Amino acid sequence: MDDRNGWGRNRPEPTGSPHDPPTSFVEQATVTNAAGDNPLDAQFEDAWPACWERAADLLSWDEAYDTVLDDSGAPFYQWFTGGELNASYNCIDRHLEAGRKNHAAIRWEGKRGERETYTYQDLFVAVTEFAAALRELGVEADDVVTIYLPMIPELPIAMLACARIGAPHSVVFAGLSADALATRMDAADSEYLVTCDGYYRRGDAFNQKSKADNARLAVEQAVETVVVDRLGEELPHVLGDDEWDYHDLCAEFAGASVEPVSRDAEDMLFLMYTSGTTGDPKGVVHSTGGYLAQIAWTARSVLDIQPADTYWCAADIGWITGHSYIVYGPLALGTTTVMYEGTPDYPDRDRLWEIIDRNAVDIFYTAPTAVRAFMKWGTEYPGRHDLSSLRLLGSVGEPISPRPWRWYYEHIGNEECPIVDTWWQTETGAIMVSTLPGIDPMKPGAAGPPLPGIEVAVVDEDGNEVDPGKAGYLTIPRPWPAMARTLYDGDDRYRAEYWDRFSDPDADDWCYFSGDTATVDDDGYVTVLGRVDDVINVASQRLSTMEIESAIAEVDGVAETAVVGRSSDRRGTEIYAYVSAAGDPSDDLRERILESVEDAIGPIATPEAVVFTPELPKTRSGKIMRRLLEDIANGEELGDTSALRNPEIVGEIQSERDRS
Ligand code: 6R9
């Protein structure tokens, strides 16, 4: 990247001033600077990769590993080779053996106010019964089982049952369409499906099985299907050939015992589809040993999870965040993990705070998109509840800019909870960049330094590290235990997507490219700017849409914004800003937005249009659908909007665009 480009400029420092971690937190933090608790310190070159043994020590191994890292087949790295273990044993059985049978494993909060608690013993029973049922259906080790369930307890139970018998699971987010499910089942040659009759969306019963039926018609293979009856009389369904009722099956295997199958550390634990820059979704393959080790270590060191805690990650298990930090991480540590089926604003906008209050939640982990919504709704809602049980807050999924950061810190954390802004990806499997909450100062807007044992480099087009404060490509020059092992679609695509760009195979020099752009400051703190594909070219200047967005987001009265490019004969691309306002949108707000961008970046980045909208279109994982906004700006035909959480917003934005 050269300096003439918009994003090669020095970027302003994150505007938030550094905060030291609150003393009350530091005094009891799991990982501190105190002697004797070295946080997997990889300051010394020769301590790497051996430092990762500390992570592996958090697990119970059936067979000890021989080698920490085998890099002979790079970039197809292998971790803890020779080791054997089982993920469901690590997440369940060993806690029973430690006398923690009656400790709550999962506290489930249903959409209609239902509540269920699974102790570790209950979870053990449910998982073994379903594991026995899966075996009966013919599932063998290495068969991919697709799970298409909403946030009900049967979802983690099914995942752990698969793990118990060595069958990799592929969880497809319940809100995805029948086509999306079929594509993923086809790509993984999956002959087993676990789904449900339906679920409640807001107050209404929504038919999930008909989507699953359509997907099954679209795939070539015969699919044995297990159906969880979630809605009972509310949505009667009939079971056809190759279809089984979940609860009947489990009842048949009541009291069954299924020994956890020892898996090689490198065996696939699960497969997770994520969207690629082009074409088909990518099937990201995760290992058993390295994945679990880094997940457990980061859950303990970054999220500060202790067995006695009640911990809540408000993501969906259908995404990597839910796999790693609702299911595997917290359960491996033997804590209580809260699982919530509903949305933050139903029946009212204080729903999450009510759940925190009632369950005395210690640790809360969510996404900036949610924080922006809370900020927009106002302090009245958290104000209704006692949030003093909270000890730590987390953020994931996007950059959290200083304003929402401060709001989260003050109004949810009462200035007593550190915030960990955790950067990672489906492909990294586990958290990679974050402050250690008992040690590192927080800089609002910057995620933090790479974790001990992790190396990050921000580089230019040629792979040379850029100076502090300069934007570049976010790369990871050294392997890490939870890294994706390959893509299910093939090793070639894996190399092409992540390694070709910045590696030199002839020199056996490998470097992972994340697809993100970032800056690093003098203290080694990483600020993520956005995806490389979030770059637009205006009058031959390359601008980062994220950079423009952060200038807009700082304006008082702006709740949320997304910036896209619109083709123009005049300037190549014009900047289009979609803004959701905290109050009523006004001309004055529009003026202040334009000024803020001009001040932060320059007139080159001033948006051609500011389109106010009540909400931005979001995927179910809360990421703004920029591509869709781009199509709207360009007046293009809109593609598939089935992955949207709020499809109804599209029409509103289109008419708003026509007015502006
Ligand atoms: C865990 C997850 C990965 C992409 C990633 C980056 C963005 C995630 C972030 C962040 C800034 C953070 N991202 N965490 N950007 N700060 N703390 O979200 O995985 O769905 O695969 O998305 O999300 O752009 O490359 P995934």
mmCIF file of N, CA and C in Angstrom, residues 334-395:
data_model
loop_
_atom_site.group_PDB
_atom_site.id
_atom_site.type_symbol
_atom_site.label_atom_id
_atom_site.label_comp_id
_atom_site.label_asym_id
_atom_site.label_seq_id
_atom_site.Cartn_x
_atom_site.Cartn_y
_atom_site.Cartn_z
ATOM 1 N N GLY A 334 -15.909 -26.242 32.611
ATOM 2 C CA GLY A 334 -16.833 -26.696 33.660
ATOM 3 C C GLY A 334 -17.653 -25.583 34.282
ATOM 4 N N THR A 335 -17.895 -24.534 33.516
ATOM 5 C CA THR A 335 -18.652 -23.410 34.051
ATOM 6 C C THR A 335 -20.138 -23.563 33.706
ATOM 7 N N THR A 336 -20.945 -22.557 34.075
ATOM 8 C CA THR A 336 -22.354 -22.540 33.679
ATOM 9 C C THR A 336 -22.494 -21.595 32.494
ATOM 10 N N THR A 337 -22.990 -22.112 31.386
ATOM 11 C CA THR A 337 -23.138 -21.279 30.197
ATOM 12 C C THR A 337 -24.629 -21.013 29.960
ATOM 13 N N VAL A 338 -24.960 -19.742 29.756
ATOM 14 C CA VAL A 338 -26.350 -19.362 29.517
ATOM 15 C C VAL A 338 -26.603 -19.422 28.016
ATOM 16 N N MET A 339 -27.789 -19.887 27.680
ATOM 17 C CA MET A 339 -28.129 -19.998 26.268
ATOM 18 C C MET A 339 -29.496 -19.344 26.107
ATOM 19 N N TYR A 340 -29.592 -18.383 25.230
ATOM 20 C CA TYR A 340 -30.844 -17.639 25.085
ATOM 21 C C TYR A 340 -31.411 -17.801 23.689
ATOM 22 N N GLU A 341 -32.689 -18.147 23.627
ATOM 23 C CA GLU A 341 -33.322 -18.454 22.348
ATOM 24 C C GLU A 341 -33.824 -17.217 21.622
ATOM 25 N N GLY A 342 -34.105 -16.150 22.365
ATOM 26 C CA GLY A 342 -34.852 -15.046 21.764
ATOM 27 C C GLY A 342 -34.012 -13.880 21.272
ATOM 28 N N THR A 343 -34.677 -12.760 21.109
ATOM 29 C CA THR A 343 -34.026 -11.541 20.635
ATOM 30 C C THR A 343 -33.956 -10.545 21.803
ATOM 31 N N PRO A 344 -33.094 -9.513 21.675
ATOM 32 C CA PRO A 344 -32.895 -8.595 22.797
ATOM 33 C C PRO A 344 -34.103 -7.708 23.090
ATOM 34 N N ASP A 345 -35.037 -7.612 22.160
ATOM 35 C CA ASP A 345 -36.110 -6.635 22.341
ATOM 36 C C ASP A 345 -37.486 -7.277 22.480
ATOM 37 N N TYR A 346 -37.519 -8.562 22.768
ATOM 38 C CA TYR A 346 -38.804 -9.224 22.910
ATOM 39 C C TYR A 346 -38.858 -9.970 24.223
ATOM 40 N N PRO A 347 -39.868 -9.822 25.093
ATOM 41 C CA PRO A 347 -41.034 -8.954 24.879
ATOM 42 C C PRO A 347 -40.726 -7.464 25.053
ATOM 43 N N ASP A 348 -39.605 -7.117 25.685
ATOM 44 C CA ASP A 348 -39.287 -5.699 25.789
ATOM 45 C C ASP A 348 -37.775 -5.507 25.652
ATOM 46 N N ARG A 349 -37.367 -4.260 25.570
ATOM 47 C CA ARG A 349 -35.963 -3.977 25.309
ATOM 48 C C ARG A 349 -35.054 -4.163 26.527
ATOM 49 N N ASP A 350 -35.627 -4.647 27.605
ATOM 50 C CA ASP A 350 -34.773 -4.913 28.765
ATOM 51 C C ASP A 350 -34.539 -6.409 28.954
ATOM 52 N N ARG A 351 -34.889 -7.189 27.934
ATOM 53 C CA ARG A 351 -34.852 -8.642 28.065
ATOM 54 C C ARG A 351 -33.474 -9.160 28.513
ATOM 55 N N LEU A 352 -32.403 -8.666 27.880
ATOM 56 C CA LEU A 352 -31.082 -9.193 28.214
ATOM 57 C C LEU A 352 -30.698 -8.843 29.650
ATOM 58 N N TRP A 353 -31.059 -7.625 30.061
ATOM 59 C CA TRP A 353 -30.668 -7.157 31.405
ATOM 60 C C TRP A 353 -31.447 -7.919 32.463
ATOM 61 N N GLU A 354 -32.670 -8.292 32.092
ATOM 62 C CA GLU A 354 -33.473 -9.094 33.000
ATOM 63 C C GLU A 354 -32.812 -10.478 33.194
ATOM 64 N N ILE A 355 -32.317 -11.041 32.087
ATOM 65 C CA ILE A 355 -31.673 -12.362 32.168
ATOM 66 C C ILE A 355 -30.383 -12.283 32.993
ATOM 67 N N ILE A 356 -29.634 -11.209 32.809
ATOM 68 C CA ILE A 356 -28.392 -11.039 33.574
ATOM 69 C C ILE A 356 -28.713 -10.916 35.061
ATOM 70 N N ASP A 357 -29.715 -10.127 35.356
ATOM 71 C CA ASP A 357 -30.130 -9.893 36.732
ATOM 72 C C ASP A 357 -30.574 -11.217 37.378
ATOM 73 N N ARG A 358 -31.483 -11.909 36.719
ATOM 74 C CA ARG A 358 -32.065 -13.117 37.309
ATOM 75 C C ARG A 358 -31.047 -14.224 37.503
ATOM 76 N N ASN A 359 -30.099 -14.355 36.551
ATOM 77 C CA ASN A 359 -29.119 -15.434 36.640
ATOM 78 C C ASN A 359 -27.821 -15.007 37.312
ATOM 79 N N ALA A 360 -27.752 -13.753 37.752
ATOM 80 C CA ALA A 360 -26.508 -13.215 38.321
ATOM 81 C C ALA A 360 -25.317 -13.536 37.424
ATOM 82 N N VAL A 361 -25.438 -13.116 36.180
ATOM 83 C CA VAL A 361 -24.397 -13.399 35.188
ATOM 84 C C VAL A 361 -23.120 -12.627 35.547
ATOM 85 N N ASP A 362 -21.979 -13.330 35.497
ATOM 86 C CA ASP A 362 -20.695 -12.713 35.832
ATOM 87 C C ASP A 362 -20.010 -12.108 34.611
ATOM 88 N N ILE A 363 -20.164 -12.798 33.468
ATOM 89 C CA ILE A 363 -19.412 -12.410 32.276
ATOM 90 C C ILE A 363 -20.385 -12.352 31.105
ATOM 91 N N PHE A 364 -20.324 -11.271 30.348
ATOM 92 C CA PHE A 364 -21.266 -11.097 29.241
ATOM 93 C C PHE A 364 -20.477 -10.753 27.981
ATOM 94 N N TYR A 365 -20.756 -11.488 26.902
ATOM 95 C CA TYR A 365 -19.969 -11.378 25.659
ATOM 96 C C TYR A 365 -20.955 -11.155 24.514
ATOM 97 N N THR A 366 -20.845 -10.029 23.817
ATOM 98 C CA THR A 366 -21.787 -9.765 22.726
ATOM 99 C C THR A 366 -21.085 -9.028 21.591
ATOM 100 N N ALA A 367 -21.867 -8.558 20.611
ATOM 101 C CA ALA A 367 -21.296 -7.923 19.425
ATOM 102 C C ALA A 367 -21.581 -6.417 19.435
ATOM 103 N N PRO A 368 -20.717 -5.624 18.790
ATOM 104 C CA PRO A 368 -20.934 -4.173 18.741
ATOM 105 C C PRO A 368 -22.292 -3.791 18.172
ATOM 106 N N THR A 369 -22.779 -4.577 17.236
ATOM 107 C CA THR A 369 -24.076 -4.254 16.639
ATOM 108 C C THR A 369 -25.163 -4.241 17.719
ATOM 109 N N ALA A 370 -25.042 -5.155 18.679
ATOM 110 C CA ALA A 370 -26.002 -5.184 19.780
ATOM 111 C C ALA A 370 -25.792 -3.969 20.677
ATOM 112 N N VAL A 371 -24.537 -3.647 20.953
ATOM 113 C CA VAL A 371 -24.260 -2.499 21.825
ATOM 114 C C VAL A 371 -24.815 -1.215 21.202
ATOM 115 N N ARG A 372 -24.676 -1.085 19.894
ATOM 116 C CA ARG A 372 -25.217 0.117 19.239
ATOM 117 C C ARG A 372 -26.734 0.175 19.376
ATOM 118 N N ALA A 373 -27.367 -0.985 19.302
ATOM 119 C CA ALA A 373 -28.828 -0.993 19.481
ATOM 120 C C ALA A 373 -29.185 -0.592 20.909
ATOM 121 N N PHE A 374 -28.456 -1.121 21.906
ATOM 122 C CA PHE A 374 -28.750 -0.764 23.301
ATOM 123 C C PHE A 374 -28.601 0.746 23.497
ATOM 124 N N MET A 375 -27.561 1.278 22.874
ATOM 125 C CA MET A 375 -27.264 2.701 23.022
ATOM 126 C C MET A 375 -28.403 3.524 22.428
ATOM 127 N N LYS A 376 -28.911 3.049 21.307
ATOM 128 C CA LYS A 376 -30.005 3.740 20.643
ATOM 129 C C LYS A 376 -31.270 3.695 21.499
ATOM 130 N N TRP A 377 -31.509 2.560 22.135
ATOM 131 C CA TRP A 377 -32.721 2.428 22.947
ATOM 132 C C TRP A 377 -32.629 3.269 24.221
ATOM 133 N N GLY A 378 -31.426 3.477 24.723
ATOM 134 C CA GLY A 378 -31.261 4.342 25.888
ATOM 135 C C GLY A 378 -31.023 3.593 27.188
ATOM 136 N N THR A 379 -30.642 4.382 28.206
ATOM 137 C CA THR A 379 -30.212 3.789 29.478
ATOM 138 C C THR A 379 -31.386 3.320 30.344
ATOM 139 N N GLU A 380 -32.595 3.709 29.932
ATOM 140 C CA GLU A 380 -33.753 3.314 30.727
ATOM 141 C C GLU A 380 -33.814 1.796 30.942
ATOM 142 N N TYR A 381 -33.481 1.043 29.882
ATOM 143 C CA TYR A 381 -33.682 -0.411 29.958
ATOM 144 C C TYR A 381 -32.692 -1.111 30.885
ATOM 145 N N PRO A 382 -31.367 -0.865 30.713
ATOM 146 C CA PRO A 382 -30.476 -1.477 31.711
ATOM 147 C C PRO A 382 -30.753 -0.928 33.108
ATOM 148 N N GLY A 383 -31.247 0.325 33.164
ATOM 149 C CA GLY A 383 -31.525 0.960 34.446
ATOM 150 C C GLY A 383 -32.582 0.237 35.272
ATOM 151 N N ARG A 384 -33.394 -0.581 34.604
ATOM 152 C CA ARG A 384 -34.452 -1.293 35.325
ATOM 153 C C ARG A 384 -33.931 -2.465 36.141
ATOM 154 N N HIS A 385 -32.667 -2.861 35.912
ATOM 155 C CA HIS A 385 -32.195 -4.109 36.528
ATOM 156 C C HIS A 385 -30.875 -3.936 37.268
ATOM 157 N N ASP A 386 -30.636 -4.904 38.144
ATOM 158 C CA ASP A 386 -29.393 -4.934 38.899
ATOM 159 C C ASP A 386 -28.346 -5.701 38.080
ATOM 160 N N LEU A 387 -27.356 -4.974 37.596
ATOM 161 C CA LEU A 387 -26.337 -5.622 36.769
ATOM 162 C C LEU A 387 -25.026 -5.772 37.541
ATOM 163 N N SER A 388 -25.107 -5.644 38.860
ATOM 164 C CA SER A 388 -23.860 -5.591 39.630
ATOM 165 C C SER A 388 -23.139 -6.936 39.714
ATOM 166 N N SER A 389 -23.805 -8.022 39.256
ATOM 167 C CA SER A 389 -23.098 -9.311 39.243
ATOM 168 C C SER A 389 -22.003 -9.330 38.177
ATOM 169 N N LEU A 390 -22.086 -8.443 37.181
ATOM 170 C CA LEU A 390 -21.146 -8.499 36.061
ATOM 171 C C LEU A 390 -19.724 -8.169 36.498
ATOM 172 N N ARG A 391 -18.769 -8.915 35.924
ATOM 173 C CA ARG A 391 -17.365 -8.720 36.256
ATOM 174 C C ARG A 391 -16.530 -8.390 35.019
ATOM 175 N N LEU A 392 -16.988 -8.885 33.859
ATOM 176 C CA LEU A 392 -16.226 -8.664 32.629
ATOM 177 C C LEU A 392 -17.181 -8.594 31.440
ATOM 178 N N LEU A 393 -16.856 -7.723 30.484
ATOM 179 C CA LEU A 393 -17.661 -7.608 29.271
ATOM 180 C C LEU A 393 -16.780 -7.921 28.066
ATOM 181 N N GLY A 394 -17.391 -8.519 27.048
ATOM 182 C CA GLY A 394 -16.626 -8.834 25.846
ATOM 183 C C GLY A 394 -17.337 -8.320 24.611
ATOM 184 N N SER A 395 -16.542 -8.130 23.554
ATOM 185 C CA SER A 395 -17.075 -7.673 22.276
ATOM 186 C C SER A 395 -16.428 -8.490 21.169
#
